[in-house]
């Protein structure tokens, strides 16, 4: 399917493909089984090296060169053209016995390898079923897949690795975690991971990279390079859920691994798969409809790169072969597979003594005493009698042991050195060296090992580590000797922006040892920063109860982007603002009473930007056993006019356990107005809304306090919420504008239920500020309530205001507007405007001092003017993020936003003058409301038009003067403060 579309092709090859199925019972509901189009941006976002156009241009040149070379050299024998690829199957199972569940028997793997070789070498049994139109296009790709013969250490292997995974299932976005479970170098091994893949995926494959001229080598995600397949679709399996597996899911993904696109190009008729002999197709196909057509052509539904059932697939084409062979012969990690040492049997040497590690790379324990241990294995053909093992501590020889016992071929001996006492904090390097005495070891690459003993410091709790001072008593575990934790821009962090290719690598930071027998309920708070990107680094926290010898208790593991704090950057991220940071709070009740606890903070590289830590704190938990917190008043109007105050209360269980009994008291100063007990079960973190009885205020103004009390083990916890109230029966007629500069805000009322910072006038921006940046309490609200508006003489009315909100990455302030009905009940009843986060934002970023950008909002209140009297309440809900700004808050007569005021220095403007389109505009911008009369007169003094307005403030009035003859006229208007006449011309 070739359309010369390279110059207009907009998709970017990410390098990763995966099969995606949607099912209901056994029927396929959608044809999008491979979601490569969803992830095509990934690689280009990680590296500027590879783009689809560059890759295809590179590949087309290689294909052309290969065809030309074949023409010059003539047809070589088939045997000479075959390349072998060493395969290792990593079976990541759930602990099943071999042959059960995910832990597949070797026979299934053998059959899968046979299927690959049949499909890639034109030996598949169903080849004859290829329809006549495409039979001549079937290609022998001449690639043979074989089990690896030796492992990365040079030992003999059967090419199968079996181990229990750290989780039961794995999804595509966890591929780095999966490959980290078991991985052999991708330069020498085709890694095939077999596991329980999270539905609806069946698997995925990494696309090949290209070493383009003038560019550094491409993305280099070597740690995830390979193919992943769900265990149910390996080899022959008549019981596979969607279709009967014949092993061709792996054939399909192997096509991607060697550079093939889907035959419909992941986009339809206009998108190319860069193979001339695959007919155009508009989409994928399921089942096996051999008569399917699209793009005015018969579709090649039997191609291995479609989505048809396994039994339907029969061929790769000649151009697909050319594409795959060009990749095999040129793409770096594909080419290196063809000459891998894994294709060779381990070289039998006469004298080959090797050291093998017994312990992990990093060791720790509680008794500060460590016995260095290693294994000596005879991998040669000769028995070895005389050898020595040397132990060095911090580079100096600590002990040397010499042995004369014979080690037969294939045997191993455990060597124990004298215990070493480590009583000082720090990291100690231990190295082992193997020496054959009086003989020559024919392989010296396996004669040395290195490990590290880490002695943790002991610290008391409460404890706080400010990483701006460096690591102090913390230890680093660098598993790959590349970028790891370091002091970074005034904090500690991992400079992963410079190392975005070593995906899956885990960088570890180890805390001191703590005694939690001195705290009732311990809690941990961690302050961190990370910029947004395609995949956030995974943050994991483990606890050890044996001084760091093992970390078996997973306390926290991030999923997705919840540990992202800032917007993405095209440079190394450095936290500069308060909002670049966020905190993680963990209640550690299960660590209560444990004497020797230390923590491992682990960041897994997922190709994102730099990761930072600012603070680590251990203290008594802020969460009591039982606590019920009043969150906010609901449907309560702080302004009332003769009626009792009716309201609802939002309560949240902020304790650890279920609350079944609590008491509520409503107080006015020291006077208790109402008090009652309740028995209802509210679980931890549950939010409920509670109807309060009517409250009859004892005065025309004051502050009501609502107390909620819970008791546990004779300790009573009381939390309060406040409702400032004021009797307000004054009425105004529109237009009305909130004069922000006045402290009284005229008849507008401001209240905050916790007596904290509330709406204030910001002189710098001439606007009301919500002060959200200062409010730290969860779900805190601030209210701005209008006076009563008499709308009996108003048919069309709008609320207009300008809003500005510079949204941070993580925090999400919101703004809501409610309509209060004064003619029926004094409650907030109708939500007429609601925006939060991105919808509220007028700009984005974590800068606290960003200049606000204002947007005009209009709410049409005309549908509510039948109520005769209304109030409006504007509510800001805080998230300790950025301030919300309001200005020019106005009840405006009309249903459309008026044009911008033409002259801010004058109190009125008349335009256009001369009038050319029959409309004369009069725009007021008075400082104070006033009544006024209007007249239009001709030059003889005849009144042509007159009217009276009971209130003038910021009206925009249009006069229809189209019936007037051309000439000069007079517009006269008079208010208490103005008496003006303006001449205007009608043309």
mmCIF file with all atom_site columns, N, CA and C in Angstrom, residues 13 80 187 189 194 204 206 302 308 363 469 474 482 545 654 662 745 753 836 863 866 930 951:
data_model
loop_
_atom_site.group_PDB
_atom_site.id
_atom_site.type_symbol
_atom_site.label_atom_id
_atom_site.label_alt_id
_atom_site.label_comp_id
_atom_site.label_asym_id
_atom_site.label_entity_id
_atom_site.label_seq_id
_atom_site.pdbx_PDB_ins_code
_atom_site.Cartn_x
_atom_site.Cartn_y
_atom_site.Cartn_z
_atom_site.occupancy
_atom_site.B_iso_or_equiv
_atom_site.pdbx_formal_charge
_atom_site.auth_seq_id
_atom_site.auth_comp_id
_atom_site.auth_asym_id
_atom_site.auth_atom_id
_atom_site.pdbx_PDB_model_num
ATOM 1  N N  . UNK A 1 13  ? 6.155   7.433   14.726 1.00 0.00 ? 13  UNK A N  1
ATOM 2  C CA . UNK A 1 13  ? 6.353   6.064   15.195 1.00 0.00 ? 13  UNK A CA 1
ATOM 3  C C  . UNK A 1 13  ? 6.904   6.106   16.610 1.00 0.00 ? 13  UNK A C  1
ATOM 4  N N  . UNK A 1 80  ? 22.129  -19.620 2.621  1.00 0.00 ? 80  UNK A N  1
ATOM 5  C CA . UNK A 1 80  ? 23.046  -18.538 2.945  1.00 0.00 ? 80  UNK A CA 1
ATOM 6  C C  . UNK A 1 80  ? 22.313  -17.300 3.425  1.00 0.00 ? 80  UNK A C  1
ATOM 7  N N  . UNK A 1 187 ? 20.674  -6.598  23.068 1.00 0.00 ? 187 UNK A N  1
ATOM 8  C CA . UNK A 1 187 ? 21.593  -6.663  21.936 1.00 0.00 ? 187 UNK A CA 1
ATOM 9  C C  . UNK A 1 187 ? 21.877  -8.106  21.522 1.00 0.00 ? 187 UNK A C  1
ATOM 10 N N  . UNK A 1 189 ? 19.782  -10.950 22.849 1.00 0.00 ? 189 UNK A N  1
ATOM 11 C CA . UNK A 1 189 ? 18.654  -11.847 23.070 1.00 0.00 ? 189 UNK A CA 1
ATOM 12 C C  . UNK A 1 189 ? 17.359  -11.170 22.640 1.00 0.00 ? 189 UNK A C  1
ATOM 13 N N  . UNK A 1 194 ? 6.191   -13.660 28.745 1.00 0.00 ? 194 UNK A N  1
ATOM 14 C CA . UNK A 1 194 ? 4.903   -14.353 28.763 1.00 0.00 ? 194 UNK A CA 1
ATOM 15 C C  . UNK A 1 194 ? 4.321   -14.180 30.158 1.00 0.00 ? 194 UNK A C  1
ATOM 16 N N  . UNK A 1 204 ? 2.229   -6.793  23.127 1.00 0.00 ? 204 UNK A N  1
ATOM 17 C CA . UNK A 1 204 ? 2.813   -5.631  22.468 1.00 0.00 ? 204 UNK A CA 1
ATOM 18 C C  . UNK A 1 204 ? 4.243   -5.951  22.059 1.00 0.00 ? 204 UNK A C  1
ATOM 19 N N  . UNK A 1 206 ? 8.130   -3.889  20.768 1.00 0.00 ? 206 UNK A N  1
ATOM 20 C CA . UNK A 1 206 ? 8.898   -2.661  20.585 1.00 0.00 ? 206 UNK A CA 1
ATOM 21 C C  . UNK A 1 206 ? 9.325   -2.537  19.129 1.00 0.00 ? 206 UNK A C  1
ATOM 22 N N  . UNK A 1 302 ? -5.774  -12.136 4.930  1.00 0.00 ? 302 UNK A N  1
ATOM 23 C CA . UNK A 1 302 ? -4.976  -13.279 5.376  1.00 0.00 ? 302 UNK A CA 1
ATOM 24 C C  . UNK A 1 302 ? -3.545  -12.885 5.753  1.00 0.00 ? 302 UNK A C  1
ATOM 25 N N  . UNK A 1 308 ? -7.298  -10.582 11.781 1.00 0.00 ? 308 UNK A N  1
ATOM 26 C CA . UNK A 1 308 ? -8.151  -11.755 11.596 1.00 0.00 ? 308 UNK A CA 1
ATOM 27 C C  . UNK A 1 308 ? -7.738  -12.874 12.540 1.00 0.00 ? 308 UNK A C  1
ATOM 28 N N  . UNK A 1 363 ? 23.789  -5.066  51.112 1.00 0.00 ? 363 UNK A N  1
ATOM 29 C CA . UNK A 1 363 ? 23.461  -5.899  52.272 1.00 0.00 ? 363 UNK A CA 1
ATOM 30 C C  . UNK A 1 363 ? 23.377  -5.012  53.507 1.00 0.00 ? 363 UNK A C  1
ATOM 31 N N  . UNK A 1 469 ? 19.671  20.015  53.006 1.00 0.00 ? 469 UNK A N  1
ATOM 32 C CA . UNK A 1 469 ? 20.964  19.869  53.674 1.00 0.00 ? 469 UNK A CA 1
ATOM 33 C C  . UNK A 1 469 ? 21.756  18.680  53.150 1.00 0.00 ? 469 UNK A C  1
ATOM 34 N N  . UNK A 1 474 ? 21.255  9.223   55.263 1.00 0.00 ? 474 UNK A N  1
ATOM 35 C CA . UNK A 1 474 ? 20.585  8.355   54.303 1.00 0.00 ? 474 UNK A CA 1
ATOM 36 C C  . UNK A 1 474 ? 21.612  7.721   53.376 1.00 0.00 ? 474 UNK A C  1
ATOM 37 N N  . UNK A 1 482 ? 24.802  3.891   37.069 1.00 0.00 ? 482 UNK A N  1
ATOM 38 C CA . UNK A 1 482 ? 24.563  5.058   36.228 1.00 0.00 ? 482 UNK A CA 1
ATOM 39 C C  . UNK A 1 482 ? 23.906  6.133   37.095 1.00 0.00 ? 482 UNK A C  1
ATOM 40 N N  . UNK A 1 545 ? 11.702  -4.378  58.474 1.00 0.00 ? 545 UNK A N  1
ATOM 41 C CA . UNK A 1 545 ? 11.633  -4.588  59.917 1.00 0.00 ? 545 UNK A CA 1
ATOM 42 C C  . UNK A 1 545 ? 12.877  -5.302  60.451 1.00 0.00 ? 545 UNK A C  1
ATOM 43 N N  . UNK A 1 654 ? -13.114 11.973  59.374 1.00 0.00 ? 654 UNK A N  1
ATOM 44 C CA . UNK A 1 654 ? -11.674 12.150  59.192 1.00 0.00 ? 654 UNK A CA 1
ATOM 45 C C  . UNK A 1 654 ? -10.864 11.341  60.191 1.00 0.00 ? 654 UNK A C  1
ATOM 46 N N  . UNK A 1 662 ? -22.498 10.711  67.598 1.00 0.00 ? 662 UNK A N  1
ATOM 47 C CA . UNK A 1 662 ? -21.882 12.030  67.672 1.00 0.00 ? 662 UNK A CA 1
ATOM 48 C C  . UNK A 1 662 ? -22.928 13.036  68.134 1.00 0.00 ? 662 UNK A C  1
ATOM 49 N N  . UNK A 1 745 ? -18.245 46.873  50.655 1.00 0.00 ? 745 UNK A N  1
ATOM 50 C CA . UNK A 1 745 ? -18.762 46.226  49.437 1.00 0.00 ? 745 UNK A CA 1
ATOM 51 C C  . UNK A 1 745 ? -20.235 46.545  49.245 1.00 0.00 ? 745 UNK A C  1
ATOM 52 N N  . UNK A 1 753 ? -16.586 30.098  56.405 1.00 0.00 ? 753 UNK A N  1
ATOM 53 C CA . UNK A 1 753 ? -17.076 29.260  57.504 1.00 0.00 ? 753 UNK A CA 1
ATOM 54 C C  . UNK A 1 753 ? -16.022 28.899  58.542 1.00 0.00 ? 753 UNK A C  1
ATOM 55 N N  . UNK A 1 836 ? -14.394 24.687  37.102 1.00 0.00 ? 836 UNK A N  1
ATOM 56 C CA . UNK A 1 836 ? -13.277 24.353  37.985 1.00 0.00 ? 836 UNK A CA 1
ATOM 57 C C  . UNK A 1 836 ? -12.098 23.908  37.144 1.00 0.00 ? 836 UNK A C  1
ATOM 58 N N  . UNK A 1 863 ? -34.402 34.143  32.684 1.00 0.00 ? 863 UNK A N  1
ATOM 59 C CA . UNK A 1 863 ? -35.400 33.110  33.029 1.00 0.00 ? 863 UNK A CA 1
ATOM 60 C C  . UNK A 1 863 ? -35.866 33.170  34.480 1.00 0.00 ? 863 UNK A C  1
ATOM 61 N N  . UNK A 1 866 ? -39.044 36.307  36.772 1.00 0.00 ? 866 UNK A N  1
ATOM 62 C CA . UNK A 1 866 ? -40.428 36.127  37.225 1.00 0.00 ? 866 UNK A CA 1
ATOM 63 C C  . UNK A 1 866 ? -40.504 36.022  38.738 1.00 0.00 ? 866 UNK A C  1
ATOM 64 N N  . UNK A 1 930 ? -27.647 56.345  39.662 1.00 0.00 ? 930 UNK A N  1
ATOM 65 C CA . UNK A 1 930 ? -28.461 57.555  39.661 1.00 0.00 ? 930 UNK A CA 1
ATOM 66 C C  . UNK A 1 930 ? -29.666 57.338  38.756 1.00 0.00 ? 930 UNK A C  1
ATOM 67 N N  . UNK A 1 951 ? -32.792 54.012  37.365 1.00 0.00 ? 951 UNK A N  1
ATOM 68 C CA . UNK A 1 951 ? -31.430 53.781  37.868 1.00 0.00 ? 951 UNK A CA 1
ATOM 69 C C  . UNK A 1 951 ? -30.475 53.668  36.692 1.00 0.00 ? 951 UNK A C  1
#
